[in-house]
Amino acid sequence: MSGEGPSTGASRAARDARGRPVARPVHLLLPGAAAAAVLLAVTVLVAARWSPLIRLDHRIAADVQPWALRHRGYRIAMRELTDALAPWPWRGLALVVAAVLLVRRRLRPAAMVAGVAVIAGVGGVLAKWLVDRPRPRFAHPVAHVPGSSFPSGHAVNAAAIGGALLVLVLATRWRALISGVLVAVMLVTGWTRIALGAHYLSDVVGGLLLGGLIAAAGYAAATWGCRPVPQPRRRTSASRPATGETSCDVTRIDPLPCARSGRCRRRGKVRRQRRLAR
């Protein structure tokens, strides 16, 4: 029997140079592995031209694209949406958000948003080059788009940058509403590509999965090695963040509080007065 005491979760946790525990986003491993497995399966089936998937894609494209051809208002709406939700507007939004975060001295979240945008652009182009799938063809096309079809670049950038922005709002009071809007925008982005006949369904699914994985990898890299921040004993449900706060928590948009800052002391005083008022 060794002289060491029973091992605990804290003793097994990774520690920094000063012996303090650091947080690692292991909760992303299972959903990330599942999404990666599905993405790999879809990519292999598309690259191998698996006939059941190809028939399904062609059947859905043949049923959806004629709607845009017959209905002018619907066609114009889909074109406007797909232009507004194209990769470059998403990248511009990511640049603005990263700049605001830099001004607020939130270096890790800014690096996460900017890095996700860059990797999504490069990863989408690389995946298109590797798979090299022809785009859908119609007798009367609605949109003329060059390049390869799998995965959808619109879907990759929407899921990656939208996922990174979703992480930033997890600690806000309106996280449910904003998260729902972001997810809806991602899905609408993918639907516009199918509606205009620019992509197959599997192209959009693969793009959303790839973008989601890029966003998850950016979050994992931004929070790797962060020290957990002690949580107060009493905490209301409205102010409780969706994820555990850390010393470099990317879900916090404001700068981390400094104990020596008069501004932070005033904030703490206001919080204590509000708790006493309850």
Tab-separated table of C-alpha atoms in Angstrom:
chain	number	residue	atom	x	y	z
A	1	MET	CA	0.000	0.000	0.000
A	2	SER	CA	1.599	3.288	-1.070
A	3	GLY	CA	1.861	6.284	1.190
A	4	GLU	CA	-0.114	8.512	-1.163
A	5	GLY	CA	-3.686	9.364	-0.311
A	6	PRO	CA	-6.658	8.436	-2.483
A	7	SER	CA	-6.600	10.098	-5.865
A	8	THR	CA	-9.227	12.750	-6.500
A	9	GLY	CA	-10.392	14.686	-9.520
A	10	ALA	CA	-8.443	17.731	-8.370
A	11	SER	CA	-5.208	15.774	-7.931
A	12	ARG	CA	-5.543	14.217	-11.351
A	13	ALA	CA	-6.324	17.532	-13.040
A	14	ALA	CA	-3.682	19.206	-15.157
A	15	ARG	CA	-1.760	21.939	-13.339
A	16	ASP	CA	0.275	24.924	-14.442
A	17	ALA	CA	3.796	25.919	-13.355
A	18	ARG	CA	2.498	27.203	-9.998
A	19	GLY	CA	0.559	24.038	-9.262
A	20	ARG	CA	-2.839	25.561	-9.984
A	21	PRO	CA	-5.429	23.431	-11.810
A	22	VAL	CA	-6.119	24.328	-15.409
A	23	ALA	CA	-9.296	23.691	-17.369
A	24	ARG	CA	-9.387	21.638	-20.531
A	25	PRO	CA	-12.518	21.488	-22.742
A	26	VAL	CA	-12.896	17.712	-22.567
A	27	HIS	CA	-16.687	18.086	-22.764
A	28	LEU	CA	-16.256	18.729	-26.476
A	29	LEU	CA	-14.597	15.387	-27.156
A	30	LEU	CA	-17.713	13.224	-27.459
A	31	PRO	CA	-19.880	15.555	-29.623
A	32	GLY	CA	-16.814	16.575	-31.615
A	33	ALA	CA	-15.880	12.969	-32.287
A	34	ALA	CA	-19.452	12.162	-33.327
A	35	ALA	CA	-19.609	15.160	-35.687
A	36	ALA	CA	-16.197	14.285	-37.125
A	37	ALA	CA	-17.312	10.693	-37.730
A	38	VAL	CA	-20.465	11.829	-39.534
A	39	LEU	CA	-18.479	14.343	-41.603
A	40	LEU	CA	-15.930	11.707	-42.545
A	41	ALA	CA	-18.686	9.268	-43.542
A	42	VAL	CA	-20.478	11.865	-45.694
A	43	THR	CA	-17.208	12.931	-47.325
A	44	VAL	CA	-16.226	9.356	-48.148
A	45	LEU	CA	-19.665	8.548	-49.565
A	46	VAL	CA	-19.692	11.692	-51.697
A	47	ALA	CA	-16.143	11.120	-52.948
A	48	ALA	CA	-16.972	7.474	-53.750
A	49	ARG	CA	-20.145	8.559	-55.579
A	50	TRP	CA	-22.266	6.195	-53.456
A	51	SER	CA	-25.373	5.695	-55.553
A	52	PRO	CA	-28.073	5.863	-52.791
A	53	LEU	CA	-26.718	9.214	-51.574
A	54	ILE	CA	-26.308	10.535	-55.109
A	55	ARG	CA	-29.893	9.561	-55.978
A	56	LEU	CA	-31.208	11.228	-52.820
A	57	ASP	CA	-29.291	14.424	-53.576
A	58	HIS	CA	-30.542	14.553	-57.149
A	59	ARG	CA	-34.139	13.832	-56.110
A	60	ILE	CA	-34.142	16.652	-53.527
A	61	ALA	CA	-32.473	19.070	-55.944
A	62	ALA	CA	-35.005	18.228	-58.665
A	63	ASP	CA	-37.893	18.887	-56.251
A	64	VAL	CA	-36.567	22.094	-54.674
A	65	GLN	CA	-34.933	24.033	-57.511
A	66	PRO	CA	-38.077	24.360	-59.712
A	67	TRP	CA	-39.760	26.379	-56.949
A	68	ALA	CA	-37.224	29.169	-57.417
A	69	LEU	CA	-37.648	28.884	-61.157
A	70	ARG	CA	-41.436	29.263	-61.058
A	71	HIS	CA	-41.808	31.864	-58.279
A	72	ARG	CA	-40.034	35.132	-58.995
A	73	GLY	CA	-40.434	36.623	-55.518
A	74	TYR	CA	-39.076	33.497	-53.866
A	75	ARG	CA	-36.161	33.416	-56.315
A	76	ILE	CA	-35.249	37.050	-55.609
A	77	ALA	CA	-35.479	36.489	-51.855
A	78	MET	CA	-33.181	33.474	-52.036
A	79	ARG	CA	-30.660	35.386	-54.133
A	80	GLU	CA	-30.635	38.355	-51.758
A	81	LEU	CA	-30.241	36.102	-48.739
A	82	THR	CA	-27.470	34.014	-50.258
A	83	ASP	CA	-25.575	37.203	-51.192
A	84	ALA	CA	-26.048	38.714	-47.731
A	85	LEU	CA	-24.932	35.473	-46.052
A	86	ALA	CA	-21.992	34.796	-48.355
A	87	PRO	CA	-18.556	33.980	-46.896
A	88	TRP	CA	-17.142	37.513	-47.197
A	89	PRO	CA	-19.907	39.218	-45.185
A	90	TRP	CA	-19.349	36.598	-42.481
A	91	ARG	CA	-15.603	37.308	-42.560
A	92	GLY	CA	-16.259	41.033	-42.333
A	93	LEU	CA	-18.463	40.457	-39.294
A	94	ALA	CA	-15.742	38.310	-37.721
A	95	LEU	CA	-13.173	41.060	-38.354
A	96	VAL	CA	-15.376	43.674	-36.679
A	97	VAL	CA	-16.066	41.438	-33.667
A	98	ALA	CA	-12.373	40.572	-33.311
A	99	ALA	CA	-11.441	44.268	-33.443
A	100	VAL	CA	-14.004	45.124	-30.745
A	101	LEU	CA	-12.701	42.308	-28.561
A	102	LEU	CA	-9.126	43.547	-29.020
A	103	VAL	CA	-10.168	47.027	-27.927
A	104	ARG	CA	-11.727	45.454	-24.838
A	105	ARG	CA	-8.467	43.549	-24.201
A	106	ARG	CA	-10.101	40.158	-24.788
A	107	LEU	CA	-7.185	38.602	-26.617
A	108	ARG	CA	-8.236	34.947	-26.555
A	109	PRO	CA	-11.791	35.522	-27.831
A	110	ALA	CA	-10.456	37.861	-30.527
A	111	ALA	CA	-7.901	35.281	-31.624
A	112	MET	CA	-10.597	32.593	-31.603
A	113	VAL	CA	-12.961	34.560	-33.873
A	114	ALA	CA	-10.221	35.643	-36.283
A	115	GLY	CA	-8.612	32.207	-36.356
A	116	VAL	CA	-11.909	30.447	-36.984
A	117	ALA	CA	-12.652	32.781	-39.905
A	118	VAL	CA	-9.257	32.132	-41.505
A	119	ILE	CA	-9.363	28.359	-40.986
A	120	ALA	CA	-12.933	28.161	-42.329
A	121	GLY	CA	-11.900	29.908	-45.533
A	122	VAL	CA	-8.812	27.778	-46.065
A	123	GLY	CA	-10.477	24.548	-44.953
A	124	GLY	CA	-13.453	24.997	-47.240
A	125	VAL	CA	-11.262	25.614	-50.295
A	126	LEU	CA	-9.041	22.650	-49.442
A	127	ALA	CA	-12.023	20.325	-48.984
A	128	LYS	CA	-13.487	21.404	-52.325
A	129	TRP	CA	-10.175	20.696	-54.031
A	130	LEU	CA	-9.861	17.254	-52.436
A	131	VAL	CA	-13.391	16.029	-53.194
A	132	ASP	CA	-13.864	17.876	-56.520
A	133	ARG	CA	-17.585	17.168	-56.850
A	134	PRO	CA	-19.434	18.695	-59.829
A	135	ARG	CA	-22.192	21.148	-59.031
A	136	PRO	CA	-25.857	20.372	-59.778
A	137	ARG	CA	-26.903	20.827	-63.394
A	138	PHE	CA	-30.376	21.783	-64.584
A	139	ALA	CA	-31.947	22.375	-67.960
A	140	HIS	CA	-33.042	25.838	-66.765
A	141	PRO	CA	-30.596	26.895	-64.012
A	142	VAL	CA	-31.429	29.666	-61.556
A	143	ALA	CA	-27.851	30.387	-60.486
A	144	HIS	CA	-24.550	29.946	-62.311
A	145	VAL	CA	-21.824	29.140	-59.773
A	146	PRO	CA	-18.311	27.973	-60.712
A	147	GLY	CA	-16.074	25.627	-58.763
A	148	SER	CA	-16.608	22.403	-56.888
A	149	SER	CA	-19.752	21.580	-54.949
A	150	PHE	CA	-18.690	19.740	-51.783
A	151	PRO	CA	-18.729	21.189	-49.179
A	152	SER	CA	-20.790	24.358	-49.396
A	153	GLY	CA	-18.513	27.329	-48.701
A	154	HIS	CA	-21.485	29.370	-47.508
A	155	ALA	CA	-22.375	26.671	-44.975
A	156	VAL	CA	-18.773	26.222	-43.787
A	157	ASN	CA	-18.261	29.924	-43.047
A	158	ALA	CA	-21.732	30.398	-41.560
A	159	ALA	CA	-21.334	27.459	-39.164
A	160	ALA	CA	-17.736	28.284	-38.210
A	161	ILE	CA	-18.058	32.030	-37.656
A	162	GLY	CA	-21.623	31.754	-36.378
A	163	GLY	CA	-20.489	29.056	-33.949
A	164	ALA	CA	-17.664	31.259	-32.696
A	165	LEU	CA	-20.087	34.136	-32.162
A	166	LEU	CA	-22.472	31.766	-30.412
A	167	VAL	CA	-19.739	30.940	-27.893
A	168	LEU	CA	-19.322	34.642	-27.122
A	169	VAL	CA	-22.976	35.080	-26.133
A	170	LEU	CA	-23.260	31.998	-23.896
A	171	ALA	CA	-22.753	34.088	-20.751
A	172	THR	CA	-25.185	36.856	-21.710
A	173	ARG	CA	-28.738	37.244	-20.489
A	174	TRP	CA	-30.119	36.942	-24.028
A	175	ARG	CA	-28.110	33.843	-24.920
A	176	ALA	CA	-31.171	31.726	-25.758
A	177	LEU	CA	-32.604	34.301	-28.182
A	178	ILE	CA	-29.268	35.171	-29.825
A	179	SER	CA	-28.253	31.514	-30.103
A	180	GLY	CA	-31.579	30.678	-31.744
A	181	VAL	CA	-31.154	33.516	-34.235
A	182	LEU	CA	-27.594	32.426	-35.090
A	183	VAL	CA	-28.629	28.799	-35.606
A	184	ALA	CA	-31.575	29.896	-37.756
A	185	VAL	CA	-29.269	32.066	-39.880
A	186	MET	CA	-26.884	29.130	-40.382
A	187	LEU	CA	-29.742	26.894	-41.540
A	188	VAL	CA	-31.187	29.587	-43.811
A	189	THR	CA	-27.743	30.042	-45.350
A	190	GLY	CA	-27.603	26.374	-46.259
A	191	TRP	CA	-31.179	26.334	-47.536
A	192	THR	CA	-30.569	29.219	-49.946
A	193	ARG	CA	-27.819	27.211	-51.624
A	194	ILE	CA	-30.110	24.231	-52.138
A	195	ALA	CA	-33.042	26.395	-53.241
A	196	LEU	CA	-30.972	28.080	-55.947
A	197	GLY	CA	-29.570	24.777	-57.185
A	198	ALA	CA	-25.991	25.735	-56.271
A	199	HIS	CA	-25.452	22.758	-53.935
A	200	TYR	CA	-26.824	19.361	-53.052
A	201	LEU	CA	-28.185	18.575	-49.613
A	202	SER	CA	-25.081	16.574	-48.666
A	203	ASP	CA	-22.911	19.569	-49.625
A	204	VAL	CA	-24.721	21.749	-47.107
A	205	VAL	CA	-24.710	19.073	-44.396
A	206	GLY	CA	-20.988	18.531	-44.881
A	207	GLY	CA	-20.347	22.280	-44.801
A	208	LEU	CA	-22.301	22.767	-41.571
A	209	LEU	CA	-20.483	19.863	-39.919
A	210	LEU	CA	-17.076	21.104	-41.029
A	211	GLY	CA	-17.823	24.640	-39.878
A	212	GLY	CA	-19.109	23.405	-36.536
A	213	LEU	CA	-15.958	21.375	-35.996
A	214	ILE	CA	-13.794	24.396	-36.819
A	215	ALA	CA	-15.724	26.510	-34.295
A	216	ALA	CA	-15.401	23.806	-31.633
A	217	ALA	CA	-11.673	23.497	-32.305
A	218	GLY	CA	-11.296	27.272	-31.988
A	219	TYR	CA	-13.132	27.260	-28.666
A	220	ALA	CA	-11.017	24.366	-27.402
A	221	ALA	CA	-7.798	26.135	-28.397
A	222	ALA	CA	-8.922	29.412	-26.799
A	223	THR	CA	-9.792	27.800	-23.468
A	224	TRP	CA	-6.976	25.251	-23.271
A	225	GLY	CA	-4.981	25.609	-20.055
A	226	CYS	CA	-7.227	28.221	-18.413
A	227	ARG	CA	-7.403	28.333	-14.645
A	228	PRO	CA	-10.898	27.941	-13.157
A	229	VAL	CA	-12.257	31.081	-11.493
A	230	PRO	CA	-13.834	30.508	-8.034
A	231	GLN	CA	-17.588	30.882	-8.285
A	232	PRO	CA	-19.630	32.778	-5.656
A	233	ARG	CA	-21.780	30.654	-3.377
A	234	ARG	CA	-25.011	32.456	-4.207
A	235	ARG	CA	-25.762	32.952	-7.872
A	236	THR	CA	-29.040	33.648	-9.554
A	237	SER	CA	-30.183	31.560	-12.481
A	238	ALA	CA	-30.361	34.647	-14.699
A	239	SER	CA	-26.677	35.445	-14.202
A	240	ARG	CA	-25.360	31.897	-14.323
A	241	PRO	CA	-23.310	31.330	-17.496
A	242	ALA	CA	-23.892	28.322	-19.678
A	243	THR	CA	-20.267	27.241	-19.275
A	244	GLY	CA	-17.872	27.325	-16.341
A	245	GLU	CA	-15.944	30.576	-16.096
A	246	THR	CA	-12.169	30.444	-16.314
A	247	SER	CA	-9.360	32.961	-16.119
A	248	CYS	CA	-9.493	33.272	-19.922
A	249	ASP	CA	-13.159	32.448	-20.449
A	250	VAL	CA	-14.071	33.277	-24.057
A	251	THR	CA	-17.757	33.502	-23.128
A	252	ARG	CA	-17.024	36.763	-21.291
A	253	ILE	CA	-17.070	39.729	-23.670
A	254	ASP	CA	-16.070	42.343	-21.078
A	255	PRO	CA	-12.483	42.513	-19.768
A	256	LEU	CA	-11.759	40.288	-16.800
A	257	PRO	CA	-12.201	42.165	-13.493
A	258	CYS	CA	-9.074	43.505	-11.809
A	259	ALA	CA	-9.116	43.613	-8.025
A	260	ARG	CA	-7.077	46.858	-8.028
A	261	SER	CA	-9.331	48.690	-10.455
A	262	GLY	CA	-11.630	51.320	-9.010
A	263	ARG	CA	-14.144	50.587	-11.746
A	264	CYS	CA	-14.284	46.948	-10.736
A	265	ARG	CA	-14.613	47.868	-7.056
A	266	ARG	CA	-17.580	50.077	-7.893
A	267	ARG	CA	-19.152	47.245	-9.879
A	268	GLY	CA	-18.686	44.891	-6.940
A	269	LYS	CA	-20.281	47.388	-4.598
A	270	VAL	CA	-23.304	47.730	-6.888
A	271	ARG	CA	-23.657	43.944	-7.085
A	272	ARG	CA	-23.557	43.626	-3.286
A	273	GLN	CA	-26.208	46.328	-2.923
A	274	ARG	CA	-28.439	44.543	-5.427
A	275	ARG	CA	-28.077	41.240	-3.571
A	276	LEU	CA	-28.967	42.923	-0.299
A	277	ALA	CA	-31.976	44.586	-1.912
A	278	ARG	CA	-33.373	41.159	-2.877
